[in-house]
Amino acid sequence: MKAIITGMNGAVAPFIDWELEKRGIEAGIWDRTKVPTDNEKDVFHFIQEHKPDYFLQIATGPVEWLEYIAKATKELGVKLVFTSTVSVFPEQGTGPYTIKSVPNSVEDYGLYKIECEKTVRVFHPGAVILRIGWQIGTSAGSNNMIDFLERTFREKGLIEASTEWYPSTSFLTETAKVIVDGAAILKPDPYLVNSNKKYSFYVIAQHLKEKHKAEWIVQKSTDLKRDDRMFDDRINISELF
């Protein structure tokens, strides 16, 4: 089996690469310095040359690039998995969200991801869309919750964490498993990927502080009152704690 992964400079894709390796699936990495994203023929030829079974679109990029990928993978019979986000739901809204919840974000990033989802559906109706939450990595240095907590404590001397905010979140190792499973077994549809069934951000931050033996000062707050959790019984993912 073969897969192509985009976004290897981000937080999620390296964990997917490791998961593919564990399963004996050969991974081809999209290098934007070698393969342009703005030329439809080049996109098609790259995918055609690698002959993947799965295309895992993890990177952000121009919607037109995603359109080219969707067209090519559909024509070549390649399973497309696109990672979207809980941010398709508005920051001013509140969940919990289910598959029946309508994406109606008014923020720029959410609107961008909504447009991406529409593009995937139009040009590759057989694709799988996975909406993921805030990812928890193993260390600082990339766009994940550990990095946010470490950076916030370093800059402010404490971390204000709301007991009234329930984020959608998962460990990157678990998200990677779901994405690879999604390529293999999930049917075309949008899915919601979240491990947090019941914990506030304050509880999560305290747990991560203990787990990593960090010196963070985590202070209770109630400033943010929101429920961003997503629930989807079709997704098999371990609970947060």
mmCIF file with all atom_site columns, C-alpha atoms in Angstrom, residues 13-171:
data_model
loop_
_atom_site.group_PDB
_atom_site.id
_atom_site.type_symbol
_atom_site.label_atom_id
_atom_site.label_alt_id
_atom_site.label_comp_id
_atom_site.label_asym_id
_atom_site.label_entity_id
_atom_site.label_seq_id
_atom_site.pdbx_PDB_ins_code
_atom_site.Cartn_x
_atom_site.Cartn_y
_atom_site.Cartn_z
_atom_site.occupancy
_atom_site.B_iso_or_equiv
_atom_site.pdbx_formal_charge
_atom_site.auth_seq_id
_atom_site.auth_comp_id
_atom_site.auth_asym_id
_atom_site.auth_atom_id
_atom_site.pdbx_PDB_model_num
ATOM 1   C CA . ALA A 1 13  ? 1.497   15.041 9.218   1.00 0.00 ? 13  ALA A CA 1
ATOM 2   C CA . PRO A 1 14  ? 4.716   13.758 10.893  1.00 0.00 ? 14  PRO A CA 1
ATOM 3   C CA . PHE A 1 15  ? 2.606   11.678 13.280  1.00 0.00 ? 15  PHE A CA 1
ATOM 4   C CA . ILE A 1 16  ? 0.674   10.285 10.306  1.00 0.00 ? 16  ILE A CA 1
ATOM 5   C CA . ASP A 1 17  ? 3.960   9.426  8.627   1.00 0.00 ? 17  ASP A CA 1
ATOM 6   C CA . TRP A 1 18  ? 5.008   7.459  11.725  1.00 0.00 ? 18  TRP A CA 1
ATOM 7   C CA . GLU A 1 19  ? 1.642   5.685  11.829  1.00 0.00 ? 19  GLU A CA 1
ATOM 8   C CA . LEU A 1 20  ? 1.938   4.711  8.165   1.00 0.00 ? 20  LEU A CA 1
ATOM 9   C CA . GLU A 1 21  ? 5.441   3.384  8.777   1.00 0.00 ? 21  GLU A CA 1
ATOM 10  C CA . LYS A 1 22  ? 4.213   1.245  11.694  1.00 0.00 ? 22  LYS A CA 1
ATOM 11  C CA . ARG A 1 23  ? 1.584   -0.274 9.416   1.00 0.00 ? 23  ARG A CA 1
ATOM 12  C CA . GLY A 1 24  ? 4.014   -0.928 6.584   1.00 0.00 ? 24  GLY A CA 1
ATOM 13  C CA . ILE A 1 25  ? 2.412   1.623  4.260   1.00 0.00 ? 25  ILE A CA 1
ATOM 14  C CA . GLU A 1 26  ? 4.851   3.413  1.973   1.00 0.00 ? 26  GLU A CA 1
ATOM 15  C CA . ALA A 1 27  ? 4.598   7.202  2.260   1.00 0.00 ? 27  ALA A CA 1
ATOM 16  C CA . GLY A 1 28  ? 5.337   9.705  -0.459  1.00 0.00 ? 28  GLY A CA 1
ATOM 17  C CA . ILE A 1 29  ? 5.933   13.246 0.779   1.00 0.00 ? 29  ILE A CA 1
ATOM 18  C CA . TRP A 1 30  ? 4.700   16.282 -1.127  1.00 0.00 ? 30  TRP A CA 1
ATOM 19  C CA . ASP A 1 31  ? 7.576   18.765 -1.325  1.00 0.00 ? 31  ASP A CA 1
ATOM 20  C CA . ARG A 1 32  ? 6.275   22.164 -2.448  1.00 0.00 ? 32  ARG A CA 1
ATOM 21  C CA . THR A 1 33  ? 9.787   23.243 -3.419  1.00 0.00 ? 33  THR A CA 1
ATOM 22  C CA . LYS A 1 34  ? 9.786   20.507 -6.061  1.00 0.00 ? 34  LYS A CA 1
ATOM 23  C CA . VAL A 1 35  ? 6.123   20.127 -6.994  1.00 0.00 ? 35  VAL A CA 1
ATOM 24  C CA . PRO A 1 36  ? 4.209   23.388 -7.511  1.00 0.00 ? 36  PRO A CA 1
ATOM 25  C CA . THR A 1 37  ? 0.703   23.779 -6.142  1.00 0.00 ? 37  THR A CA 1
ATOM 26  C CA . ASP A 1 38  ? -0.492  26.190 -8.825  1.00 0.00 ? 38  ASP A CA 1
ATOM 27  C CA . ASN A 1 39  ? -0.138  23.978 -11.882 1.00 0.00 ? 39  ASN A CA 1
ATOM 28  C CA . GLU A 1 40  ? -2.900  21.436 -12.427 1.00 0.00 ? 40  GLU A CA 1
ATOM 29  C CA . LYS A 1 41  ? -0.868  19.280 -14.824 1.00 0.00 ? 41  LYS A CA 1
ATOM 30  C CA . ASP A 1 42  ? 2.054   19.044 -12.395 1.00 0.00 ? 42  ASP A CA 1
ATOM 31  C CA . VAL A 1 43  ? -0.279  18.044 -9.565  1.00 0.00 ? 43  VAL A CA 1
ATOM 32  C CA . PHE A 1 44  ? -1.860  15.342 -11.721 1.00 0.00 ? 44  PHE A CA 1
ATOM 33  C CA . HIS A 1 45  ? 1.480   13.983 -12.946 1.00 0.00 ? 45  HIS A CA 1
ATOM 34  C CA . PHE A 1 46  ? 2.929   13.816 -9.419  1.00 0.00 ? 46  PHE A CA 1
ATOM 35  C CA . ILE A 1 47  ? -0.013  11.739 -8.187  1.00 0.00 ? 47  ILE A CA 1
ATOM 36  C CA . GLN A 1 48  ? -0.045  9.612  -11.327 1.00 0.00 ? 48  GLN A CA 1
ATOM 37  C CA . GLU A 1 49  ? 3.680   8.902  -11.012 1.00 0.00 ? 49  GLU A CA 1
ATOM 38  C CA . HIS A 1 50  ? 3.471   7.793  -7.367  1.00 0.00 ? 50  HIS A CA 1
ATOM 39  C CA . LYS A 1 51  ? 0.359   5.624  -7.888  1.00 0.00 ? 51  LYS A CA 1
ATOM 40  C CA . PRO A 1 52  ? -0.876  5.941  -4.263  1.00 0.00 ? 52  PRO A CA 1
ATOM 41  C CA . ASP A 1 53  ? -3.803  4.082  -2.787  1.00 0.00 ? 53  ASP A CA 1
ATOM 42  C CA . TYR A 1 54  ? -4.514  7.036  -0.474  1.00 0.00 ? 54  TYR A CA 1
ATOM 43  C CA . PHE A 1 55  ? -3.932  10.761 -0.654  1.00 0.00 ? 55  PHE A CA 1
ATOM 44  C CA . LEU A 1 56  ? -3.842  12.411 2.782   1.00 0.00 ? 56  LEU A CA 1
ATOM 45  C CA . GLN A 1 57  ? -4.345  16.161 2.402   1.00 0.00 ? 57  GLN A CA 1
ATOM 46  C CA . ILE A 1 58  ? -3.164  17.563 5.734   1.00 0.00 ? 58  ILE A CA 1
ATOM 47  C CA . ALA A 1 59  ? -1.600  20.831 4.571   1.00 0.00 ? 59  ALA A CA 1
ATOM 48  C CA . THR A 1 60  ? -3.259  24.184 4.277   1.00 0.00 ? 60  THR A CA 1
ATOM 49  C CA . GLY A 1 61  ? -2.882  25.892 0.945   1.00 0.00 ? 61  GLY A CA 1
ATOM 50  C CA . PRO A 1 62  ? -4.769  27.553 -1.892  1.00 0.00 ? 62  PRO A CA 1
ATOM 51  C CA . VAL A 1 63  ? -8.258  26.218 -2.515  1.00 0.00 ? 63  VAL A CA 1
ATOM 52  C CA . GLU A 1 64  ? -7.269  25.838 -6.174  1.00 0.00 ? 64  GLU A CA 1
ATOM 53  C CA . TRP A 1 65  ? -4.525  23.363 -5.166  1.00 0.00 ? 65  TRP A CA 1
ATOM 54  C CA . LEU A 1 66  ? -7.102  21.301 -3.310  1.00 0.00 ? 66  LEU A CA 1
ATOM 55  C CA . GLU A 1 67  ? -9.328  21.409 -6.384  1.00 0.00 ? 67  GLU A CA 1
ATOM 56  C CA . TYR A 1 68  ? -6.488  20.040 -8.528  1.00 0.00 ? 68  TYR A CA 1
ATOM 57  C CA . ILE A 1 69  ? -5.811  17.288 -5.978  1.00 0.00 ? 69  ILE A CA 1
ATOM 58  C CA . ALA A 1 70  ? -9.492  16.352 -5.777  1.00 0.00 ? 70  ALA A CA 1
ATOM 59  C CA . LYS A 1 71  ? -9.852  16.193 -9.553  1.00 0.00 ? 71  LYS A CA 1
ATOM 60  C CA . ALA A 1 72  ? -6.697  14.128 -10.003 1.00 0.00 ? 72  ALA A CA 1
ATOM 61  C CA . THR A 1 73  ? -7.404  11.634 -7.219  1.00 0.00 ? 73  THR A CA 1
ATOM 62  C CA . LYS A 1 74  ? -10.952 11.119 -8.471  1.00 0.00 ? 74  LYS A CA 1
ATOM 63  C CA . GLU A 1 75  ? -9.794  10.527 -12.044 1.00 0.00 ? 75  GLU A CA 1
ATOM 64  C CA . LEU A 1 76  ? -7.005  8.179  -10.917 1.00 0.00 ? 76  LEU A CA 1
ATOM 65  C CA . GLY A 1 77  ? -9.199  6.243  -8.469  1.00 0.00 ? 77  GLY A CA 1
ATOM 66  C CA . VAL A 1 78  ? -7.266  7.333  -5.365  1.00 0.00 ? 78  VAL A CA 1
ATOM 67  C CA . LYS A 1 79  ? -8.962  7.562  -1.954  1.00 0.00 ? 79  LYS A CA 1
ATOM 68  C CA . LEU A 1 80  ? -8.788  11.180 -0.755  1.00 0.00 ? 80  LEU A CA 1
ATOM 69  C CA . VAL A 1 81  ? -8.791  12.099 2.933   1.00 0.00 ? 81  VAL A CA 1
ATOM 70  C CA . PHE A 1 82  ? -9.045  15.789 3.767   1.00 0.00 ? 82  PHE A CA 1
ATOM 71  C CA . THR A 1 83  ? -8.479  17.115 7.272   1.00 0.00 ? 83  THR A CA 1
ATOM 72  C CA . SER A 1 84  ? -10.811 19.946 8.183   1.00 0.00 ? 84  SER A CA 1
ATOM 73  C CA . THR A 1 85  ? -11.375 21.483 11.607  1.00 0.00 ? 85  THR A CA 1
ATOM 74  C CA . VAL A 1 86  ? -13.781 22.188 14.434  1.00 0.00 ? 86  VAL A CA 1
ATOM 75  C CA . SER A 1 87  ? -13.294 25.831 13.409  1.00 0.00 ? 87  SER A CA 1
ATOM 76  C CA . VAL A 1 88  ? -15.945 25.357 10.708  1.00 0.00 ? 88  VAL A CA 1
ATOM 77  C CA . PHE A 1 89  ? -18.245 26.101 13.662  1.00 0.00 ? 89  PHE A CA 1
ATOM 78  C CA . PRO A 1 90  ? -18.215 29.725 14.928  1.00 0.00 ? 90  PRO A CA 1
ATOM 79  C CA . GLU A 1 91  ? -16.232 31.004 17.882  1.00 0.00 ? 91  GLU A CA 1
ATOM 80  C CA . GLN A 1 92  ? -19.354 32.793 19.090  1.00 0.00 ? 92  GLN A CA 1
ATOM 81  C CA . GLY A 1 93  ? -21.389 29.593 18.912  1.00 0.00 ? 93  GLY A CA 1
ATOM 82  C CA . THR A 1 94  ? -21.534 26.734 21.336  1.00 0.00 ? 94  THR A CA 1
ATOM 83  C CA . GLY A 1 95  ? -21.871 22.983 21.001  1.00 0.00 ? 95  GLY A CA 1
ATOM 84  C CA . PRO A 1 96  ? -21.579 20.199 21.510  1.00 0.00 ? 96  PRO A CA 1
ATOM 85  C CA . TYR A 1 97  ? -21.605 19.524 17.776  1.00 0.00 ? 97  TYR A CA 1
ATOM 86  C CA . THR A 1 98  ? -22.799 16.452 15.929  1.00 0.00 ? 98  THR A CA 1
ATOM 87  C CA . ILE A 1 99  ? -22.772 15.439 12.287  1.00 0.00 ? 99  ILE A CA 1
ATOM 88  C CA . LYS A 1 100 ? -26.117 17.241 11.952  1.00 0.00 ? 100 LYS A CA 1
ATOM 89  C CA . SER A 1 101 ? -24.587 20.560 13.035  1.00 0.00 ? 101 SER A CA 1
ATOM 90  C CA . VAL A 1 102 ? -24.249 22.998 10.144  1.00 0.00 ? 102 VAL A CA 1
ATOM 91  C CA . PRO A 1 103 ? -20.806 24.598 9.598   1.00 0.00 ? 103 PRO A CA 1
ATOM 92  C CA . ASN A 1 104 ? -21.506 28.315 9.888   1.00 0.00 ? 104 ASN A CA 1
ATOM 93  C CA . SER A 1 105 ? -18.275 29.947 10.987  1.00 0.00 ? 105 SER A CA 1
ATOM 94  C CA . VAL A 1 106 ? -17.853 33.659 10.298  1.00 0.00 ? 106 VAL A CA 1
ATOM 95  C CA . GLU A 1 107 ? -14.118 33.684 11.100  1.00 0.00 ? 107 GLU A CA 1
ATOM 96  C CA . ASP A 1 108 ? -11.553 33.691 8.281   1.00 0.00 ? 108 ASP A CA 1
ATOM 97  C CA . TYR A 1 109 ? -10.007 30.292 9.040   1.00 0.00 ? 109 TYR A CA 1
ATOM 98  C CA . GLY A 1 110 ? -13.384 28.625 9.464   1.00 0.00 ? 110 GLY A CA 1
ATOM 99  C CA . LEU A 1 111 ? -14.674 30.150 6.226   1.00 0.00 ? 111 LEU A CA 1
ATOM 100 C CA . TYR A 1 112 ? -11.548 28.919 4.437   1.00 0.00 ? 112 TYR A CA 1
ATOM 101 C CA . LYS A 1 113 ? -12.070 25.367 5.683   1.00 0.00 ? 113 LYS A CA 1
ATOM 102 C CA . ILE A 1 114 ? -15.770 25.461 4.768   1.00 0.00 ? 114 ILE A CA 1
ATOM 103 C CA . GLU A 1 115 ? -14.776 26.460 1.232   1.00 0.00 ? 115 GLU A CA 1
ATOM 104 C CA . CYS A 1 116 ? -12.243 23.610 1.177   1.00 0.00 ? 116 CYS A CA 1
ATOM 105 C CA . GLU A 1 117 ? -14.898 21.096 2.253   1.00 0.00 ? 117 GLU A CA 1
ATOM 106 C CA . LYS A 1 118 ? -17.227 22.305 -0.507  1.00 0.00 ? 118 LYS A CA 1
ATOM 107 C CA . THR A 1 119 ? -14.431 21.976 -3.057  1.00 0.00 ? 119 THR A CA 1
ATOM 108 C CA . VAL A 1 120 ? -13.695 18.408 -1.990  1.00 0.00 ? 120 VAL A CA 1
ATOM 109 C CA . ARG A 1 121 ? -17.357 17.416 -2.224  1.00 0.00 ? 121 ARG A CA 1
ATOM 110 C CA . VAL A 1 122 ? -17.750 18.909 -5.699  1.00 0.00 ? 122 VAL A CA 1
ATOM 111 C CA . PHE A 1 123 ? -14.619 17.487 -7.293  1.00 0.00 ? 123 PHE A CA 1
ATOM 112 C CA . HIS A 1 124 ? -14.221 14.198 -5.377  1.00 0.00 ? 124 HIS A CA 1
ATOM 113 C CA . PRO A 1 125 ? -17.555 13.035 -3.941  1.00 0.00 ? 125 PRO A CA 1
ATOM 114 C CA . GLY A 1 126 ? -15.879 9.842  -2.743  1.00 0.00 ? 126 GLY A CA 1
ATOM 115 C CA . ALA A 1 127 ? -13.560 11.664 -0.359  1.00 0.00 ? 127 ALA A CA 1
ATOM 116 C CA . VAL A 1 128 ? -13.497 11.416 3.431   1.00 0.00 ? 128 VAL A CA 1
ATOM 117 C CA . ILE A 1 129 ? -13.534 14.683 5.395   1.00 0.00 ? 129 ILE A CA 1
ATOM 118 C CA . LEU A 1 130 ? -12.240 14.577 8.967   1.00 0.00 ? 130 LEU A CA 1
ATOM 119 C CA . ARG A 1 131 ? -12.891 17.586 11.205  1.00 0.00 ? 131 ARG A CA 1
ATOM 120 C CA . ILE A 1 132 ? -10.282 17.561 13.932  1.00 0.00 ? 132 ILE A CA 1
ATOM 121 C CA . GLY A 1 133 ? -9.885  19.657 17.081  1.00 0.00 ? 133 GLY A CA 1
ATOM 122 C CA . TRP A 1 134 ? -6.954  21.258 18.896  1.00 0.00 ? 134 TRP A CA 1
ATOM 123 C CA . GLN A 1 135 ? -4.137  18.753 18.821  1.00 0.00 ? 135 GLN A CA 1
ATOM 124 C CA . ILE A 1 136 ? -2.027  17.729 21.815  1.00 0.00 ? 136 ILE A CA 1
ATOM 125 C CA . GLY A 1 137 ? 1.565   16.903 20.919  1.00 0.00 ? 137 GLY A CA 1
ATOM 126 C CA . THR A 1 138 ? 4.448   15.590 22.944  1.00 0.00 ? 138 THR A CA 1
ATOM 127 C CA . SER A 1 139 ? 6.503   18.785 23.210  1.00 0.00 ? 139 SER A CA 1
ATOM 128 C CA . ALA A 1 140 ? 6.681   22.463 22.419  1.00 0.00 ? 140 ALA A CA 1
ATOM 129 C CA . GLY A 1 141 ? 7.869   23.660 19.055  1.00 0.00 ? 141 GLY A CA 1
ATOM 130 C CA . SER A 1 142 ? 4.863   23.152 16.773  1.00 0.00 ? 142 SER A CA 1
ATOM 131 C CA . ASN A 1 143 ? 1.265   24.246 16.566  1.00 0.00 ? 143 ASN A CA 1
ATOM 132 C CA . ASN A 1 144 ? -0.219  22.107 19.356  1.00 0.00 ? 144 ASN A CA 1
ATOM 133 C CA . MET A 1 145 ? -1.596  22.562 22.852  1.00 0.00 ? 145 MET A CA 1
ATOM 134 C CA . ILE A 1 146 ? 1.683   21.784 24.643  1.00 0.00 ? 146 ILE A CA 1
ATOM 135 C CA . ASP A 1 147 ? 3.390   24.507 22.652  1.00 0.00 ? 147 ASP A CA 1
ATOM 136 C CA . PHE A 1 148 ? 0.597   26.971 23.512  1.00 0.00 ? 148 PHE A CA 1
ATOM 137 C CA . LEU A 1 149 ? 0.789   26.193 27.228  1.00 0.00 ? 149 LEU A CA 1
ATOM 138 C CA . GLU A 1 150 ? 4.578   26.401 27.321  1.00 0.00 ? 150 GLU A CA 1
ATOM 139 C CA . ARG A 1 151 ? 4.662   29.641 25.361  1.00 0.00 ? 151 ARG A CA 1
ATOM 140 C CA . THR A 1 152 ? 1.851   31.242 27.410  1.00 0.00 ? 152 THR A CA 1
ATOM 141 C CA . PHE A 1 153 ? 3.584   30.421 30.694  1.00 0.00 ? 153 PHE A CA 1
ATOM 142 C CA . ARG A 1 154 ? 6.924   31.700 29.400  1.00 0.00 ? 154 ARG A CA 1
ATOM 143 C CA . GLU A 1 155 ? 5.388   34.976 28.213  1.00 0.00 ? 155 GLU A CA 1
ATOM 144 C CA . LYS A 1 156 ? 2.889   35.670 31.022  1.00 0.00 ? 156 LYS A CA 1
ATOM 145 C CA . GLY A 1 157 ? 4.155   33.705 34.003  1.00 0.00 ? 157 GLY A CA 1
ATOM 146 C CA . LEU A 1 158 ? 0.870   31.832 34.354  1.00 0.00 ? 158 LEU A CA 1
ATOM 147 C CA . ILE A 1 159 ? -1.777  30.100 32.281  1.00 0.00 ? 159 ILE A CA 1
ATOM 148 C CA . GLU A 1 160 ? -5.382  31.209 32.684  1.00 0.00 ? 160 GLU A CA 1
ATOM 149 C CA . ALA A 1 161 ? -7.528  28.176 31.878  1.00 0.00 ? 161 ALA A CA 1
ATOM 150 C CA . SER A 1 162 ? -11.302 28.288 31.850  1.00 0.00 ? 162 SER A CA 1
ATOM 151 C CA . THR A 1 163 ? -13.354 25.788 33.808  1.00 0.00 ? 163 THR A CA 1
ATOM 152 C CA . GLU A 1 164 ? -16.263 26.702 31.496  1.00 0.00 ? 164 GLU A CA 1
ATOM 153 C CA . TRP A 1 165 ? -14.615 25.903 28.169  1.00 0.00 ? 165 TRP A CA 1
ATOM 154 C CA . TYR A 1 166 ? -14.794 22.372 26.779  1.00 0.00 ? 166 TYR A CA 1
ATOM 155 C CA . PRO A 1 167 ? -12.544 22.147 23.718  1.00 0.00 ? 167 PRO A CA 1
ATOM 156 C CA . SER A 1 168 ? -12.507 19.496 21.049  1.00 0.00 ? 168 SER A CA 1
ATOM 157 C CA . THR A 1 169 ? -9.066  17.972 21.354  1.00 0.00 ? 169 THR A CA 1
ATOM 158 C CA . SER A 1 170 ? -7.106  14.762 20.847  1.00 0.00 ? 170 SER A CA 1
ATOM 159 C CA . PHE A 1 171 ? -3.560  13.525 21.182  1.00 0.00 ? 171 PHE A CA 1
#
